[in-house]
Short mmCIF file of C-alpha atoms in Angstrom, two decimals:
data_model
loop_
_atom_site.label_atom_id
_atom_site.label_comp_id
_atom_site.label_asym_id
_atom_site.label_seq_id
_atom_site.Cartn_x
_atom_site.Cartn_y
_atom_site.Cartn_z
CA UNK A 1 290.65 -16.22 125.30
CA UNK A 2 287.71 -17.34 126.97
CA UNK A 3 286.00 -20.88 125.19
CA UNK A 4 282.98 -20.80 123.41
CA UNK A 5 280.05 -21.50 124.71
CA UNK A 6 278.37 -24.82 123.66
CA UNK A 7 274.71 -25.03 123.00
CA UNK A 8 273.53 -26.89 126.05
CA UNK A 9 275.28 -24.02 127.67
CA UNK A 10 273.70 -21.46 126.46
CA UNK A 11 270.30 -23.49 126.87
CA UNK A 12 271.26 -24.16 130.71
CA UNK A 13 271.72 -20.43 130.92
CA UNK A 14 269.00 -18.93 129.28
CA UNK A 15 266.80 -21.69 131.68
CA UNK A 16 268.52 -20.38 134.92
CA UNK A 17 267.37 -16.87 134.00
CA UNK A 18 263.96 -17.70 132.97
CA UNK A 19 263.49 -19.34 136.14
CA UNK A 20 264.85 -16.49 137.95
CA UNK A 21 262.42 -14.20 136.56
CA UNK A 22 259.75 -16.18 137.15
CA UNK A 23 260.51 -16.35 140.75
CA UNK A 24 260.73 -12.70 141.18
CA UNK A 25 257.81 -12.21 139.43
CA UNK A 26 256.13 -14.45 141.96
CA UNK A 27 256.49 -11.81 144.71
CA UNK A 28 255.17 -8.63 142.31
CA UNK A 29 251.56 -10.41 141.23
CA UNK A 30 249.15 -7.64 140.14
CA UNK A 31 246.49 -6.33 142.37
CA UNK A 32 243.87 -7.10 140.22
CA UNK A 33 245.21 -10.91 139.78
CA UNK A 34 245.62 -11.37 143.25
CA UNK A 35 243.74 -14.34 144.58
CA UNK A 36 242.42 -12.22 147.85
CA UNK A 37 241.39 -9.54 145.25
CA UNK A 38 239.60 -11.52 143.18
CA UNK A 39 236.27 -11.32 141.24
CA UNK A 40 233.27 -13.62 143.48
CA UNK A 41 229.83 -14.55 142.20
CA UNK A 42 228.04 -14.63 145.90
CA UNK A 43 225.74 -18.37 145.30
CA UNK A 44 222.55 -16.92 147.20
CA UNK A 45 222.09 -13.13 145.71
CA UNK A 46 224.66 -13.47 142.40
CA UNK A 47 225.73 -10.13 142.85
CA UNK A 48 229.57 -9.62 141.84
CA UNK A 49 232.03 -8.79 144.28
CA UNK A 50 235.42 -9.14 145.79
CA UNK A 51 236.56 -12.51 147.31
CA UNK A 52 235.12 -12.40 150.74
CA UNK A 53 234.78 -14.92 153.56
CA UNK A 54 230.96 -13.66 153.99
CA UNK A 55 228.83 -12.29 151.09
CA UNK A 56 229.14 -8.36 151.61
CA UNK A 57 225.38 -8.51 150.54
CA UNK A 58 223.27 -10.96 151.93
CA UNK A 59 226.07 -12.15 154.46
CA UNK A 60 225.66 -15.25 153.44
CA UNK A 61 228.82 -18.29 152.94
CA UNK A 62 230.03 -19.27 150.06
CA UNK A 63 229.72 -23.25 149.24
CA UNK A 64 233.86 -22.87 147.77
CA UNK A 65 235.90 -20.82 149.45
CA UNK A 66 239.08 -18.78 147.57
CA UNK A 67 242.54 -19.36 149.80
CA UNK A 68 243.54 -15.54 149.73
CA UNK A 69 246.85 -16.63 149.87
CA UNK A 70 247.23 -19.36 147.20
CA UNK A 71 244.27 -19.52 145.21
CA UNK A 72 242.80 -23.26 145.72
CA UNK A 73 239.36 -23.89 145.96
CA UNK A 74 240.27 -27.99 147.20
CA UNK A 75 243.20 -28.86 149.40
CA UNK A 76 244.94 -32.60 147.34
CA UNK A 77 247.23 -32.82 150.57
CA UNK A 78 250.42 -33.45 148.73
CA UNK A 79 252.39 -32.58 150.99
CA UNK A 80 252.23 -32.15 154.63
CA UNK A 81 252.01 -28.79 154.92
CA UNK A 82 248.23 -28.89 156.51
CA UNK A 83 247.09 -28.26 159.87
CA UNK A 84 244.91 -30.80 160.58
CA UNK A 85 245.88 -33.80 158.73
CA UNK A 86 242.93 -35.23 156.08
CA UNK A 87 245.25 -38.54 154.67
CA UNK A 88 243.22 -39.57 151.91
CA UNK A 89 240.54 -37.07 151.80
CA UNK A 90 240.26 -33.91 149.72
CA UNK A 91 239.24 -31.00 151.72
CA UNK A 92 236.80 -28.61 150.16
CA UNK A 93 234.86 -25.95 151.32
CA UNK A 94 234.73 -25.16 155.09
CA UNK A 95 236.91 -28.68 155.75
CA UNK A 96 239.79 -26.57 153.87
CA UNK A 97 240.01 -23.14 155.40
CA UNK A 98 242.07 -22.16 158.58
CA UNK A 99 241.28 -18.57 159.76
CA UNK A 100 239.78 -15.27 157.96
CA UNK A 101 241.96 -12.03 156.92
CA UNK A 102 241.46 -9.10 159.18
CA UNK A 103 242.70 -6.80 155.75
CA UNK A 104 241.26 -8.57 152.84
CA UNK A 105 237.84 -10.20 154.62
CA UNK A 106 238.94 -13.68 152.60
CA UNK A 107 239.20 -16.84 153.81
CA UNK A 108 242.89 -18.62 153.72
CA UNK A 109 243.31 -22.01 153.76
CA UNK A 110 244.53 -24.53 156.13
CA UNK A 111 248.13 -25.14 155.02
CA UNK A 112 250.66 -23.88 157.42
CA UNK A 113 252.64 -21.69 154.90
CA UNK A 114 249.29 -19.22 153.80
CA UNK A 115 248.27 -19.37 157.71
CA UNK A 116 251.66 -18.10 158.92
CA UNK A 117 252.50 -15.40 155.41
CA UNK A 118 249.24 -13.96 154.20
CA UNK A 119 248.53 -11.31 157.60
CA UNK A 120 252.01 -10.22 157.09
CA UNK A 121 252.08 -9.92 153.18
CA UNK A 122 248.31 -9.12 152.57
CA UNK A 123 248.55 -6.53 149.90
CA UNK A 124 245.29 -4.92 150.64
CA UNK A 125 246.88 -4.34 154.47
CA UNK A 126 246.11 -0.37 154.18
CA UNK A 127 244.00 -0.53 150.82
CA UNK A 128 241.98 2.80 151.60
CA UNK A 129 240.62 4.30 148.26
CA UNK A 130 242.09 7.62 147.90
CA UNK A 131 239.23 9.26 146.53
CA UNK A 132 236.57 8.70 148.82
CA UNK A 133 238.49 7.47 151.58
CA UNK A 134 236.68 3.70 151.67
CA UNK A 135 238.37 0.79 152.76
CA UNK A 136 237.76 -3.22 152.14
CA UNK A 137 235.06 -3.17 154.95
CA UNK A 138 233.37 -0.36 153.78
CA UNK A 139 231.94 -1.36 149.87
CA UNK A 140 231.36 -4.44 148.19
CA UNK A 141 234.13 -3.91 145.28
CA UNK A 142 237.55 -5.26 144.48
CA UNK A 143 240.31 -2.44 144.87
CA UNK A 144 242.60 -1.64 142.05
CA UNK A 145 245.98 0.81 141.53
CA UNK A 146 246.29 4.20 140.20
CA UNK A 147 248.56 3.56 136.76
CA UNK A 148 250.27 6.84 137.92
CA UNK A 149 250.76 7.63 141.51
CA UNK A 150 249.90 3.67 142.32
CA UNK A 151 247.30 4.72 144.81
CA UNK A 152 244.78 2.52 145.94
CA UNK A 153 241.25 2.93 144.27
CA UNK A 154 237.73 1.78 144.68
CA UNK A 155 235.67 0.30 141.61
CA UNK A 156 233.86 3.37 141.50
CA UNK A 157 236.55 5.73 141.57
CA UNK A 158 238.92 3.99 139.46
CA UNK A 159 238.36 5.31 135.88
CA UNK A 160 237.29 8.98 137.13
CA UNK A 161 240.82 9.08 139.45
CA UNK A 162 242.66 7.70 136.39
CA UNK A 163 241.42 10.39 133.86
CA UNK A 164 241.84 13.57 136.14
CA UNK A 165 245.76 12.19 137.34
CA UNK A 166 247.91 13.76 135.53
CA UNK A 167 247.08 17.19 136.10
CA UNK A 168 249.36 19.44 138.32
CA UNK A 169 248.94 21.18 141.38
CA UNK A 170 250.16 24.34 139.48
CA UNK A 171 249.79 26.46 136.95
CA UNK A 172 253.14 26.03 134.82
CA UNK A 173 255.48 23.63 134.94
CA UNK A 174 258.14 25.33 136.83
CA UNK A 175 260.58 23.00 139.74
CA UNK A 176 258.64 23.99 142.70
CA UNK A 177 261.92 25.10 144.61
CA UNK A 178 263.72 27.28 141.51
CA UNK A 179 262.35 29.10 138.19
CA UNK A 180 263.41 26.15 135.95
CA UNK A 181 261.82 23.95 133.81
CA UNK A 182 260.55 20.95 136.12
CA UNK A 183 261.86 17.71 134.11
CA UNK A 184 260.63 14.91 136.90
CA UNK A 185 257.36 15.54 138.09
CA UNK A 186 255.96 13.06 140.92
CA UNK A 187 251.94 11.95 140.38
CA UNK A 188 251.81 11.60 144.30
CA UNK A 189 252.43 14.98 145.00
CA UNK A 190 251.57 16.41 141.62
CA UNK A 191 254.64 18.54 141.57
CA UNK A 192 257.57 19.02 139.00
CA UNK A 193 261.66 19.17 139.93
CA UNK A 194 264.78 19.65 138.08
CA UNK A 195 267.46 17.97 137.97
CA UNK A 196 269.59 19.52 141.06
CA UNK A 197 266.77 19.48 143.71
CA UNK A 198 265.29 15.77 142.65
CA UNK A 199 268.72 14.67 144.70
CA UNK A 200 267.70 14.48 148.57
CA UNK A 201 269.44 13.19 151.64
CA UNK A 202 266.52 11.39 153.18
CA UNK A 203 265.43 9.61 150.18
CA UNK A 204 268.56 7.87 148.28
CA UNK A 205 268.82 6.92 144.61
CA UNK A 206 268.84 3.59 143.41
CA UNK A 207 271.07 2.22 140.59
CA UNK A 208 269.39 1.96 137.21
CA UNK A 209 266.05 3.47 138.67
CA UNK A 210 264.20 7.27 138.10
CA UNK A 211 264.79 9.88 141.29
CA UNK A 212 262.97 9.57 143.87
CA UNK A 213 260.54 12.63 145.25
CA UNK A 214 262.47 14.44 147.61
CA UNK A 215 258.61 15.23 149.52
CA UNK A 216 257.03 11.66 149.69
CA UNK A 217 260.01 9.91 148.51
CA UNK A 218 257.82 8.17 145.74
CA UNK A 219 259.43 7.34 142.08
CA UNK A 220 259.11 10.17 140.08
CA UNK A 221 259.00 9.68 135.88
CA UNK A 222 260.35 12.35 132.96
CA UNK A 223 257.27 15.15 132.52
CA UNK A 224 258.43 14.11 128.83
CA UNK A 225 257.16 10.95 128.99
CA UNK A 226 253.60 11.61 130.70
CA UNK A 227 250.32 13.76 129.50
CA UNK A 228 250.77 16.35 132.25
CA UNK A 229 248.64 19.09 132.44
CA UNK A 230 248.39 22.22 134.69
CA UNK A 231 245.95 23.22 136.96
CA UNK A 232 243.51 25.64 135.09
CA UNK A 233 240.82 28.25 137.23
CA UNK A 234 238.08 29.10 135.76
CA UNK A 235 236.14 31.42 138.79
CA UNK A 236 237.72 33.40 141.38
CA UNK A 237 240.02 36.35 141.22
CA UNK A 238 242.90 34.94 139.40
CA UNK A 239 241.14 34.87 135.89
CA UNK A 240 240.83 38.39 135.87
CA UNK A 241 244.50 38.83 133.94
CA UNK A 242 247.85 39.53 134.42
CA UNK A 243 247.07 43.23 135.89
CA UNK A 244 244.84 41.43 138.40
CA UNK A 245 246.86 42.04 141.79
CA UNK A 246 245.23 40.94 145.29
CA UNK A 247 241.23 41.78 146.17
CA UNK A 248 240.86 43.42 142.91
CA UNK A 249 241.19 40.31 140.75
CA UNK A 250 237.64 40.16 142.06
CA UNK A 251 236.47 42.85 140.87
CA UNK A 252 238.36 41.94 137.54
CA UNK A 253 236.81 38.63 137.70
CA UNK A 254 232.94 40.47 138.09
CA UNK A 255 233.55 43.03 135.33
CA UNK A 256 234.36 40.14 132.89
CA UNK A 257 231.60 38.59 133.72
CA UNK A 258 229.23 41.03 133.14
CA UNK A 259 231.02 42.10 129.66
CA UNK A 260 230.42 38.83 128.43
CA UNK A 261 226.95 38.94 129.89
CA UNK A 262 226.22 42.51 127.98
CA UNK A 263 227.97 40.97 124.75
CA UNK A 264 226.01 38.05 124.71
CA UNK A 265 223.01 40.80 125.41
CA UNK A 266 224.07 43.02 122.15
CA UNK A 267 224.26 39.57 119.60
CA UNK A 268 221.02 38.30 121.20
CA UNK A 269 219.19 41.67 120.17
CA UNK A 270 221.22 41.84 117.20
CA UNK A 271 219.91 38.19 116.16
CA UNK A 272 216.45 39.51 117.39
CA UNK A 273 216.35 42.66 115.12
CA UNK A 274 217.59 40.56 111.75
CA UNK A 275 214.64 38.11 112.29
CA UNK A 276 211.67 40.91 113.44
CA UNK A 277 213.32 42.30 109.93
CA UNK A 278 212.97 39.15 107.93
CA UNK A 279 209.47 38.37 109.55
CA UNK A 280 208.34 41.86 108.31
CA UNK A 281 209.79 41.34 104.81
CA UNK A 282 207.61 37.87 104.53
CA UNK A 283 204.18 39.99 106.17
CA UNK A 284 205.06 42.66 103.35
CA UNK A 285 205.58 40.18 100.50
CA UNK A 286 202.23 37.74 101.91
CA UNK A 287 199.73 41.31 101.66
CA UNK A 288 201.75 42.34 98.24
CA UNK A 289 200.50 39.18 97.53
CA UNK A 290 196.98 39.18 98.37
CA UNK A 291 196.19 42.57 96.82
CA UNK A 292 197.07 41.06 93.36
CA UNK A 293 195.06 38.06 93.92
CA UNK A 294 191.83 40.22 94.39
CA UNK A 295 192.68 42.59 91.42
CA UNK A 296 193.24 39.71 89.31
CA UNK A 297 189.64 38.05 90.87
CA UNK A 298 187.71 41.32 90.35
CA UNK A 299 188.46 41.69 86.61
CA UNK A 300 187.55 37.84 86.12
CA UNK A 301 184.39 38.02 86.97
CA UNK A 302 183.66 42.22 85.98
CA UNK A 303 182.22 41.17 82.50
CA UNK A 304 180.25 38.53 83.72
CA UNK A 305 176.31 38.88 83.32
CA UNK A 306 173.67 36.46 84.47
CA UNK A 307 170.79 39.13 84.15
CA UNK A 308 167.76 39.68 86.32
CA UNK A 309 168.38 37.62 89.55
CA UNK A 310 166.69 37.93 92.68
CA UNK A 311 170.28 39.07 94.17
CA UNK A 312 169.94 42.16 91.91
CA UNK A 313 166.36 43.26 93.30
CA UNK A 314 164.40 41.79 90.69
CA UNK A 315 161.16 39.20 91.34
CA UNK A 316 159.51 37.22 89.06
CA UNK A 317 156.02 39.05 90.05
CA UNK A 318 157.49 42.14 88.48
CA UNK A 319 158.13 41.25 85.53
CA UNK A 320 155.66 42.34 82.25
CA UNK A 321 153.79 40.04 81.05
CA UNK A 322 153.13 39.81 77.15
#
């Protein structure tokens, strides 16, 4: 019977595996909290953009450079790790950098560790946005990944890409190989697979972990789990129906068109003919009107005498005199 485990124990334990998480999470930092990926106010214009060595603006160089690799703004020199040696003196801005990334534009620093890693590690390396095809060089933005396929994106692109993902390249959501119900579906290739042809021999299974895509050999995820959608076509011959077979679909396609066009044609004269019928009600009810109004004028004033007037063809001249 195995003993029981003291408290310190369990304490010693629980720090060893805190500290080994932390040291694996080192290695898998976030693109967007990576320090060669991260937000820059340029000093000259104050326009916003990623860390760069030059502004991507007004070309102009920063008064504190961002390591790439580590972060720091001011090399302490505790340890020995430096280049060129600065005992006693804290190295700031262009006293602290070493060389510039080819990949991320940044500056790293002079410490032997960043200068030797960061080229080979870089994680913007082949950051090319996958919607318009832009890399670091080419816009003045930081670059982010896809939540879904984990594609690279530009600033601009990010939030349009991330809405229109999850829609297939299909129109049901059949295994693209058999008739079955697809069950994995991988956001790189937009496709679905079931069970049997997710297993490939190029691309091998890991323990614990979701298929991978037997096409690009990316992780694929349960269509269960995800807000798939299929692909939906809303011109072209294949809306004209099910009895729609080859060139005719067009044709299909035309003569839907125009029924809708001749339907919306009937209800427009339709709403035409009930308002030219209201319009004549109101003209009929407004002269209905009128009429009564002079009737009821006319016998007003039809016993009303004011005598001889020089409107009724009388003068003064003619009248007798006593």
């Amino acid at each position: 019977m195995p003993k029981k485990k003291t408290g310190a124990r369990k304490k010693a334990e629980s720090r060893k595996e805190r500290e080994k998480q932390i040291r694996a999470s080192r290695g898998n930092i976030d693109l967007a909290k990576h320090p060669c990926n991260a937000s820059m106010e340029c000093d000259k214009c104050q326009r916003r953009q990623k860390n760069r060595a030059f502004c991507y603006f007004c070309s102009s160089v920063q008064k504190l450079p961002i390591c790439a690799q580590c972060g720091k703004t001011k090399c302490m020199m505790k340890s020995s790790d430096c280049v060129i040696k600065h005992a006693g003196v804290y190295s700031t801005g262009l006293a602290m950098v070493g060389a510039i990334c080819d990949f991320c534009e940044a500056w790293v620093c002079h410490g032997r560790k960043c200068l030797s890693t960061h080229a080979c590690i870089c994680p913007l390396a082949d950051a090319e946005c996958v919607e318009c095809e832009r890399g670091v060089w080419d816009h003045g933005g930081r670059i982010f990944s896809c939540s879904f396929c984990h594609n690279f994106l530009c600033e601009d692109d990010q939030f349009e890409h991330q809405a229109s993902c999850q829609v297939l390249e299909a129109e049901t959501f059949k295994c693209v190989s058999c008739n079955r119900l697809g069950q994995h579906s991988c956001l790189r290739c937009k496709a679905c697979f079931c069970d049997d042809h997710t297993r490939s021999k190029v691309f091998k299974q890991e323990k614990g972990r979701a298929p991978p895509c037997p096409k690009c050999g990316h992780e694929t995820q349960e269509t269960k789990d995800l807000s798939m959608s299929t692909r939906s076509l809303r011109f072209g011959r294949q809306t004209g129906g099910e009895d729609a077979d080859g060139a005719s679909g067009y044709d299909a396609y035309w003569k839907n068109l125009s029924a809708g066009k001749d339907e919306d044609a009937g209800d427009h004269d339709e709403e035409y003919d009930e308002y030219e019928a209201e319009d004549d009600e109101e003209d009929d009810d407004h002269e209905e009107g009128g009429k009564d109004l002079e009737t009821e004028a006319a016998d007003l004033f039809s016993n009303l005498n004011l005598g001889r007037t020089y409107a009724s063809g009388y003068a003064h001249y003619e009248e007798p005199t006593d």
